[in-house]
Coordinates of C-alpha atoms (C1' of nucleotides) in Angstrom, one line a residue:
Chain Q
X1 CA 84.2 94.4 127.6
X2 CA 83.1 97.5 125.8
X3 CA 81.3 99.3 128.2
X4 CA 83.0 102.4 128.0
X5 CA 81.1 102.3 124.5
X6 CA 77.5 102.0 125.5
X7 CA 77.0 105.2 125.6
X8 CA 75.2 107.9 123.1
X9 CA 77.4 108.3 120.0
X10 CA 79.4 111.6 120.5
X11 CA 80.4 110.2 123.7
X12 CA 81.6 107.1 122.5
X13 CA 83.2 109.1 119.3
X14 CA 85.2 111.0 121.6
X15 CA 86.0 108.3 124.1
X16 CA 87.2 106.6 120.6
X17 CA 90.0 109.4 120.1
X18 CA 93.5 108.0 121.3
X19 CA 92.2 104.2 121.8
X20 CA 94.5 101.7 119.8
X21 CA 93.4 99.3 117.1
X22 CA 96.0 96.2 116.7
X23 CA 96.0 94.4 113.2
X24 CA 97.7 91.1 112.8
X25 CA 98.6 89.8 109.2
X26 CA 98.4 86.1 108.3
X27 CA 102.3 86.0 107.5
X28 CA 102.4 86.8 111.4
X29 CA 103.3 90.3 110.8
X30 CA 101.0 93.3 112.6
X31 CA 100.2 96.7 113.0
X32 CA 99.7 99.1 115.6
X33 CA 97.9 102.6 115.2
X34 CA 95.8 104.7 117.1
X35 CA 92.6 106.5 116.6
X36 CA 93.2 110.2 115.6
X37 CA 89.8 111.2 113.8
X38 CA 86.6 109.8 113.7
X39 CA 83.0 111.0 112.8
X40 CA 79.5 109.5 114.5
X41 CA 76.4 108.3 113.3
X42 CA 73.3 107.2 114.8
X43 CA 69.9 106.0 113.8
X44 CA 68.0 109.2 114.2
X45 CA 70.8 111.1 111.9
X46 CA 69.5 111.5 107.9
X47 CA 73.4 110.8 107.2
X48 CA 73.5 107.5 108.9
X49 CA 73.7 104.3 106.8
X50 CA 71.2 103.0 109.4
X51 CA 68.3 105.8 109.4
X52 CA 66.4 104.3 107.2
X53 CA 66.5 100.9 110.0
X54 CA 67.8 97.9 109.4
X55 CA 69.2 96.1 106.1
X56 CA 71.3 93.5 104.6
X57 CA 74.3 96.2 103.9
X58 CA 74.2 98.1 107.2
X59 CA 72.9 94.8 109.6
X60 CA 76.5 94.8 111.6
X61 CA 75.6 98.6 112.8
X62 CA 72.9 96.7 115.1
X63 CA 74.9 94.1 116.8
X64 CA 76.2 96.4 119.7
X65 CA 79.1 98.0 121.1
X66 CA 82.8 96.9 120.0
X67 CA 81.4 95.4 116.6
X68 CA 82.9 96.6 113.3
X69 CA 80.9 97.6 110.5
X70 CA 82.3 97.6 106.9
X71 CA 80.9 99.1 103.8
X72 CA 82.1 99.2 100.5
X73 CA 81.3 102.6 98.4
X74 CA 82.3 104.3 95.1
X75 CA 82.8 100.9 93.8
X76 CA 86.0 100.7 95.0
X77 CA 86.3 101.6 98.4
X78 CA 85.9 100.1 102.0
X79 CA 85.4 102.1 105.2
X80 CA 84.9 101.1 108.8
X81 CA 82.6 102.3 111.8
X82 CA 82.9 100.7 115.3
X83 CA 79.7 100.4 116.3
X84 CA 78.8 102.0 119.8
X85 CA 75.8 101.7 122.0
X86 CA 73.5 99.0 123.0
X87 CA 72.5 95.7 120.3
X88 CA 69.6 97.1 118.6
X89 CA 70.5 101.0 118.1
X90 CA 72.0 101.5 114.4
X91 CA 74.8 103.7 116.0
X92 CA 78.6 103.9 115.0
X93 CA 81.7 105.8 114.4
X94 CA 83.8 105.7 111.4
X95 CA 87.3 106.0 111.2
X96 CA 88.2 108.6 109.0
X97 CA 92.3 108.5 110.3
X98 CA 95.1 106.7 112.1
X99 CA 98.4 107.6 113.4
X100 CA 101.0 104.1 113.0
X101 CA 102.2 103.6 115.9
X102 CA 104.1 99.7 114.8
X103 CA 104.5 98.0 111.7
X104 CA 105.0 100.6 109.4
X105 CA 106.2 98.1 107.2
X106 CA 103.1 96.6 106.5
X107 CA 101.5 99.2 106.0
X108 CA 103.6 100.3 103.6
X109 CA 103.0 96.8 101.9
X110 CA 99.5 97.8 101.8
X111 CA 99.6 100.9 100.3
X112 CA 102.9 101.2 98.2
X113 CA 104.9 104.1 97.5
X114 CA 103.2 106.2 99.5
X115 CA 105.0 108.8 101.8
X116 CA 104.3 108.8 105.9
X117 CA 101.8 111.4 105.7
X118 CA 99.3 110.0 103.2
X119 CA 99.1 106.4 104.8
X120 CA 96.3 106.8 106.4
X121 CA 95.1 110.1 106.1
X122 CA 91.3 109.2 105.4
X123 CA 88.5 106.8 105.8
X124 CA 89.0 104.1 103.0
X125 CA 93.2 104.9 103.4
X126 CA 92.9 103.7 106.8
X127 CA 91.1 100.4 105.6
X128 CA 93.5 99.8 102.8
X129 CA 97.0 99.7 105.2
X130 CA 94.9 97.8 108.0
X131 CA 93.6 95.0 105.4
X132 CA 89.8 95.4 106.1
X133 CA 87.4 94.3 103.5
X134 CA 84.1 92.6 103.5
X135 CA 85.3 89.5 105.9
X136 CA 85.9 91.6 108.9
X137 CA 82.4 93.1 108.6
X138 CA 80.3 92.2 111.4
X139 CA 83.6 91.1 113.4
X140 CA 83.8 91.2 117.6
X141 CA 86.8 93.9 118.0
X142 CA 88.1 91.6 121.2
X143 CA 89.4 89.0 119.2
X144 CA 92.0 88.5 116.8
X145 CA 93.1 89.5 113.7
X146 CA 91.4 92.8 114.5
X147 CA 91.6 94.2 118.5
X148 CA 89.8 97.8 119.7
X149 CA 92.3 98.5 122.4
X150 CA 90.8 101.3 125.4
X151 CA 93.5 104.1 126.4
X152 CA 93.2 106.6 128.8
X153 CA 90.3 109.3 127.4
X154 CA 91.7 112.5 125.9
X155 CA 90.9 115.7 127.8
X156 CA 88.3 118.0 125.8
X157 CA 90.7 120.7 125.0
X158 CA 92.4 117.9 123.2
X159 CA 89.8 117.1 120.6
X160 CA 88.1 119.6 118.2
X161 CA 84.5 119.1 116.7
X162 CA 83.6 120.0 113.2
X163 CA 81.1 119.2 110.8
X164 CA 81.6 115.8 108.8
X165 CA 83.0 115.4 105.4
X166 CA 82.0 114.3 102.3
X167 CA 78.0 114.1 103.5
X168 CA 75.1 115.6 101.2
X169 CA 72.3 115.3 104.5
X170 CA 73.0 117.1 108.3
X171 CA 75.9 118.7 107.4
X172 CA 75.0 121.7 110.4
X173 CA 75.9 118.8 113.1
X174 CA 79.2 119.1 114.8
X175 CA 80.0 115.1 114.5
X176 CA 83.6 115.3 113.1
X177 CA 86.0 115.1 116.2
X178 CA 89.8 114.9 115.7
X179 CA 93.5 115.0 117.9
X180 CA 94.0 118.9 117.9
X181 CA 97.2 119.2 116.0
X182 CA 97.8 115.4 115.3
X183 CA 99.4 115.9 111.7
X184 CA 97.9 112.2 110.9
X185 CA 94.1 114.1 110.4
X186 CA 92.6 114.2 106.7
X187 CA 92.0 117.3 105.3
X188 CA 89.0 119.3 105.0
Chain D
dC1 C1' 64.0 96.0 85.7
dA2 C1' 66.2 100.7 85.2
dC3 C1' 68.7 104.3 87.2
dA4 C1' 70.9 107.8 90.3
dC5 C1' 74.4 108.3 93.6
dG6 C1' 77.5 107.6 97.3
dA7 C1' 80.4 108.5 105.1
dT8 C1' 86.5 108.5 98.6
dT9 C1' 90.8 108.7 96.4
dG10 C1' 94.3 109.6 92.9
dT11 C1' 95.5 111.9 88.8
dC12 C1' 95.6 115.5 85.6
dT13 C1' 95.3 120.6 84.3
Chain Z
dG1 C1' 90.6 122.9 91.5
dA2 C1' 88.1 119.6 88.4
dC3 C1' 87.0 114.9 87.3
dA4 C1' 87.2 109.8 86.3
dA5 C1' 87.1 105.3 88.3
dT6 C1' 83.6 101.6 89.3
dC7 C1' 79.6 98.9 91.6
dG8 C1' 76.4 97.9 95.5
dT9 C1' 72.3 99.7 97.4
dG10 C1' 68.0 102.0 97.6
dT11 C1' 64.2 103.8 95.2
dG12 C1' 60.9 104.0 91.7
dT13 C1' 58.5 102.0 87.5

DNA sequence: CACACGATTGTCT
DNA sequence: GACAATCGTGTGT
């Protein structure tokens, strides 16, 4: 099912870049939105939640390929990673920003009085209008209410590399990749 | 048990 | 551009 994301991180970071997630609500509505920036982490990377090996909080990066991975930070704040690469290697790739693609209205019910633009424009922003908390952690991304949907890969002069945001460790490695031009992408 | 800090965001100056 | 909000986790005593 998620072959295309056994595969070392970057790859699978990249591969991520243009897939679809799909979102449905318990009031039946849903969401559509695809993958515009994302950042990767792996088990031999100082900035990964899983360097250090295994643990109650970051357990769900070592499930395997097409699992999600929550975490709550800043006491207030969740953020996702779809983990990539075999069960077993802590590897993953958070979503740092979405472009909506259907049910902008519940998004907006999410996160209210908020214009277009600053929907989902960053890693815990994308959480909030997609309704992930604590009981998706650890959740198989082929089954409702949350689907990883694969699209056609972007070509590479599609997708630029940076280095990550917001990280105090590694911050030399190019593990940022983004939509060139996608007006969806978080700032700097 | 105490404490420092974080894969962030929104608000205020 | 600076800073507060707010608490789980990891590390050290």
């Amino acid at each position: 099912m998620f072959d295309w994301l056994h595969t070392d991180v970057e790859t699978a970071a990249k591969r991520l870049l243009g897939s679809e997630i799909i979102r449905e609500f318990d009031d039946s509505s849903s969401v559509r939105a695809k993958i515009v920036e994302v950042e990767a982490y792996d088990q031999t990377d100082p900035a990964a939640h899983s360097f250090a090996g295994p643990s109650p909080r970051n357990k769900a990066m070592f499930l395997g390929s097409g699992h999600l991975y929550v975490y709550f930070t800043y006491g207030m704040h969740y953020c996702a990673n779809i983990v990539t690469g075999p069960a077993g290697h802590g590897s993953g790739v958070l979503i740092r920003a979405l472009q909506p693609l259907e049910g902008w209205e519940a998004i907006r019910r999410n996160r209210p009085g908020l214009p277009d633009g600053q929907l989902t424009n960053g890693p815990a922003k994308s959480c909030q209008s997609l309704g992930i908390d604590f009981s998706l952690s650890r959740h198989d991304l082929s089954a409702p209410p949350l689907r990883l949907i694969q699209t056609e890969y972007l070509p590479e002069d599609q997708i630029l590399a940076t280095s990550r945001i917001g990280i105090s460790k590694a911050r030399n490695k190019l593990r940022r990749f983004y939509i060139t031009g996608n007006r969806y992408v978080s700032g700097e």
